[in-house]
Amino acid sequence: EDQVTQSPEALRLQEGESSSLNCSYTVSGLRGLFWYRQDPGKGPEFLFTLYSAGEEKEKERLKATLTKKESFLHITAPKPEDSATYLCAVQERSNTGKLIFGQGTTLQVKP
Amino acid sequence: DTAVSQTPKYLVTQMGNDKSIKCEQNLGHDTMYWYKQDSKKFLKIMFSYNNKELIINETVPNRFSPKSPDKAHLNLHINSLELGDSAVYFCASSQEGGLRPLHFGNGTRLTVT
């Protein structure tokens, strides 16, 4: 069964303290892996798509990487405005567009 | 100018009632989805429509019925509401072709009492 597991469930950082979020997945055939950010009371907001192992994408203080079994979201020198829940999702090869989401990591960055 | 809009934002109702949630997207996307997010923030797909045709129908009670009058709209009707239906329901849309990011609405928080 296709599965996505994120860790840790919650992470508290001081402003400027870099860290990484993990997304482990098992899927019969990976078409792509997505990272989303979700703020309280809002819908998930798209951050990155990764297609193949070894690929990296960057946006401001965020960098996403992908291996054959997991993805990392690295946060460099985070700011309080980076506080949110970060969701990882995989799309398998059936091409229906269906995404399988992890349970998310809730990040709190303290000033 | 909201891309994916859902109404209502909050819905409080009693067990046994029937309710609908509406969704509209102005992005010109071909595919629309309904996702359910439980109290642990776990998002799970319920339905997907492509150009008004149902393409994903996960294991969802048949009390839930999606309706797509046109490719810009996907509504969700729920009959005989149960306590366990309480959750946040998200509508989303994407371009056809797979590996296209989903654009989500801001959700409808349904509370069944």
Coordinates of C-alpha atoms in Angstrom, one line a residue:
Chain A
E1 CA 0.0 0.0 0.0
D2 CA 1.3 3.5 -0.9
Q3 CA 2.3 5.4 2.2
V4 CA 3.8 8.7 3.1
T5 CA 5.3 9.4 6.6
Q6 CA 6.6 12.7 7.7
S7 CA 8.8 13.4 10.7
P8 CA 9.0 15.0 13.1
E9 CA 5.3 15.8 13.7
A10 CA 6.2 19.1 15.3
L11 CA 9.4 21.1 15.4
R12 CA 10.2 24.2 17.3
L13 CA 13.2 26.3 16.2
Q14 CA 14.7 29.6 17.3
E15 CA 14.9 32.2 14.6
G16 CA 18.0 31.5 12.5
E17 CA 18.3 27.9 13.7
S18 CA 18.5 25.7 10.5
S19 CA 16.9 22.3 10.4
S20 CA 15.4 19.7 8.1
L21 CA 12.0 18.0 7.7
N22 CA 11.8 14.4 6.5
C23 CA 9.2 12.7 4.2
S24 CA 9.6 9.0 3.7
Y25 CA 7.5 7.3 1.1
T26 CA 6.6 3.9 -0.3
V27 CA 4.9 3.9 -3.6
S28 CA 4.7 1.4 -6.4
G29 CA 6.0 3.8 -9.0
L30 CA 6.7 7.5 -8.2
R31 CA 5.7 10.1 -10.7
G32 CA 6.5 13.0 -8.5
L33 CA 6.8 14.3 -5.0
F34 CA 5.2 17.6 -3.9
W35 CA 5.8 19.9 -0.9
Y36 CA 3.0 22.2 0.3
R37 CA 2.8 24.8 3.1
Q38 CA -0.4 25.2 5.0
D39 CA -1.1 28.1 7.3
P40 CA -3.9 27.9 10.0
G41 CA -7.4 28.3 8.4
K42 CA -6.0 28.2 4.9
G43 CA -5.6 25.6 2.1
P44 CA -2.2 24.1 1.3
E45 CA 0.0 26.3 -0.9
F46 CA 2.2 24.7 -3.4
L47 CA 6.0 24.9 -2.9
F48 CA 7.9 22.4 -5.0
T49 CA 7.6 19.4 -7.3
L50 CA 10.5 16.9 -7.4
Y51 CA 10.5 14.3 -10.2
S52 CA 13.6 12.1 -9.8
A53 CA 16.2 11.1 -7.2
G54 CA 19.0 13.6 -6.9
E55 CA 16.8 16.5 -7.9
E56 CA 16.9 19.7 -5.7
K57 CA 14.7 22.8 -5.8
E58 CA 15.1 26.0 -3.8
K59 CA 12.9 28.9 -2.9
E60 CA 14.1 31.6 -0.5
R61 CA 15.1 29.8 2.7
L62 CA 13.7 26.5 1.6
K63 CA 15.5 23.7 -0.3
A64 CA 13.8 20.4 -1.2
T65 CA 15.8 17.3 -2.1
L66 CA 14.7 13.8 -3.2
T67 CA 16.2 10.3 -3.0
K68 CA 14.6 7.0 -4.0
K69 CA 13.0 6.6 -0.6
E70 CA 12.6 10.0 1.0
S71 CA 12.6 13.7 0.6
F72 CA 14.0 16.5 2.8
L73 CA 12.9 20.0 3.2
H74 CA 15.8 22.0 4.5
I75 CA 15.1 25.3 6.2
T76 CA 18.0 27.7 6.4
A77 CA 18.0 30.5 9.0
P78 CA 14.2 30.4 9.4
K79 CA 12.2 33.4 10.3
P80 CA 8.9 33.5 12.4
E81 CA 6.9 33.9 9.1
D82 CA 8.1 30.4 8.1
S83 CA 5.9 29.0 10.9
A84 CA 3.3 26.7 9.2
T85 CA 2.5 23.1 8.6
Y86 CA 4.6 21.5 5.8
L87 CA 2.9 18.7 3.9
C88 CA 4.5 16.2 1.6
A89 CA 2.6 14.3 -1.1
V90 CA 3.4 11.7 -3.7
Q91 CA 1.8 11.0 -7.0
E92 CA 2.0 7.4 -8.3
R93 CA 2.1 6.3 -11.9
S94 CA -1.6 5.8 -12.5
N95 CA -1.8 9.3 -13.9
T96 CA -5.1 10.1 -12.2
G97 CA -3.6 13.1 -10.5
K98 CA -4.3 11.5 -7.1
L99 CA -1.9 12.7 -4.4
I100 CA -1.2 10.7 -1.2
F101 CA -0.3 13.1 1.6
G102 CA 1.7 12.7 4.7
Q103 CA 0.4 13.9 8.0
G104 CA 2.5 17.0 8.0
T105 CA 5.2 18.7 10.1
T106 CA 4.1 21.7 12.1
L107 CA 7.0 24.1 12.4
Q108 CA 7.1 26.9 14.9
V109 CA 9.9 29.5 14.6
K110 CA 10.3 31.7 17.7
P111 CA 11.9 35.2 17.4
Chain B
D1 CA -9.2 37.7 -7.2
T2 CA -9.6 34.2 -5.5
A3 CA -8.5 31.3 -7.6
V4 CA -10.3 28.5 -5.9
S5 CA -13.2 29.6 -3.7
Q6 CA -15.4 27.5 -1.5
T7 CA -18.6 28.3 0.3
P8 CA -19.5 28.3 3.1
K9 CA -16.3 28.6 5.2
Y10 CA -18.0 27.2 8.3
L11 CA -20.9 24.8 8.4
V12 CA -22.5 23.7 11.7
T13 CA -25.4 21.3 11.4
Q14 CA -27.1 18.5 13.2
M15 CA -26.9 14.8 12.6
G16 CA -29.2 13.5 9.9
N17 CA -29.3 16.8 8.0
D18 CA -28.4 17.2 4.3
K19 CA -25.9 19.9 3.3
S20 CA -23.9 21.1 0.3
I21 CA -20.5 22.7 -0.2
K22 CA -19.8 24.7 -3.3
C23 CA -16.6 25.2 -5.1
E24 CA -15.6 27.3 -8.1
Q25 CA -12.2 27.9 -9.8
N26 CA -11.3 30.6 -12.2
L27 CA -7.9 29.2 -13.2
G28 CA -9.2 27.5 -16.3
H29 CA -8.2 24.1 -15.0
D30 CA -9.6 20.9 -16.3
T31 CA -9.5 18.8 -13.1
M32 CA -11.1 19.4 -9.7
Y33 CA -10.9 17.5 -6.5
W34 CA -12.4 17.1 -3.1
Y35 CA -10.1 16.3 -0.2
K36 CA -11.0 15.7 3.5
Q37 CA -8.7 16.8 6.3
D38 CA -9.2 15.2 9.6
S39 CA -8.3 16.5 13.0
K40 CA -4.7 15.3 12.7
K41 CA -4.4 17.3 9.5
F42 CA -4.2 14.2 7.4
L43 CA -5.5 15.1 3.8
K44 CA -7.2 12.3 1.9
I45 CA -8.7 12.4 -1.5
M46 CA -12.4 11.8 -1.9
F47 CA -13.3 12.5 -5.5
S48 CA -11.8 13.9 -8.7
Y49 CA -13.5 15.2 -11.8
N50 CA -11.9 15.9 -15.2
N51 CA -14.0 18.0 -17.6
K52 CA -17.1 17.1 -15.7
E53 CA -16.3 13.3 -15.7
L54 CA -15.7 11.4 -12.5
I55 CA -12.2 9.9 -12.6
I56 CA -11.4 9.2 -8.9
N57 CA -13.9 7.9 -6.5
E58 CA -12.2 6.7 -3.3
T59 CA -13.8 4.6 -0.6
V60 CA -16.3 7.2 0.5
P61 CA -19.8 6.5 1.9
N62 CA -22.4 6.9 -0.8
R63 CA -24.0 9.6 1.3
F64 CA -21.4 11.8 -0.3
S65 CA -22.2 12.8 -3.9
P66 CA -20.1 15.2 -6.0
K67 CA -21.7 17.1 -8.8
S68 CA -19.9 19.0 -11.6
P69 CA -22.2 21.2 -13.6
D70 CA -19.3 22.5 -15.6
K71 CA -15.5 22.3 -15.5
A72 CA -15.2 25.4 -13.3
H73 CA -17.5 24.1 -10.6
L74 CA -17.5 21.0 -8.3
N75 CA -20.0 20.8 -5.5
L76 CA -20.2 18.3 -2.7
H77 CA -23.6 17.1 -1.3
I78 CA -23.7 15.1 1.9
N79 CA -26.9 13.3 3.0
S80 CA -27.8 12.1 6.4
L81 CA -24.8 13.7 8.1
E82 CA -23.0 11.8 10.9
L83 CA -20.7 12.9 13.7
G84 CA -17.8 11.3 12.0
D85 CA -18.3 13.6 9.0
S86 CA -16.9 16.5 11.0
A87 CA -13.7 17.7 9.3
V88 CA -12.3 20.3 7.0
Y89 CA -13.2 19.7 3.3
F90 CA -10.9 21.2 0.7
C91 CA -11.6 21.7 -3.0
A92 CA -8.7 21.9 -5.3
S93 CA -8.0 22.2 -9.0
S94 CA -5.1 21.4 -11.4
Q95 CA -4.3 21.4 -15.1
E96 CA -4.8 18.1 -16.8
G97 CA -1.7 16.1 -17.5
G98 CA -0.5 14.8 -14.1
L99 CA 2.4 16.2 -12.1
R100 CA 0.6 19.6 -12.1
P101 CA 0.4 21.2 -8.7
L102 CA -3.0 21.4 -7.0
H103 CA -4.4 24.7 -6.1
F104 CA -6.5 24.5 -3.0
G105 CA -9.4 26.5 -1.7
N106 CA -9.3 27.7 1.9
G107 CA -11.6 24.9 3.1
T108 CA -15.0 24.4 4.7
R109 CA -15.0 23.4 8.3
L110 CA -18.0 21.1 8.8
T111 CA -19.1 20.4 12.4
V112 CA -21.9 17.9 12.9
T113 CA -23.5 18.0 16.4

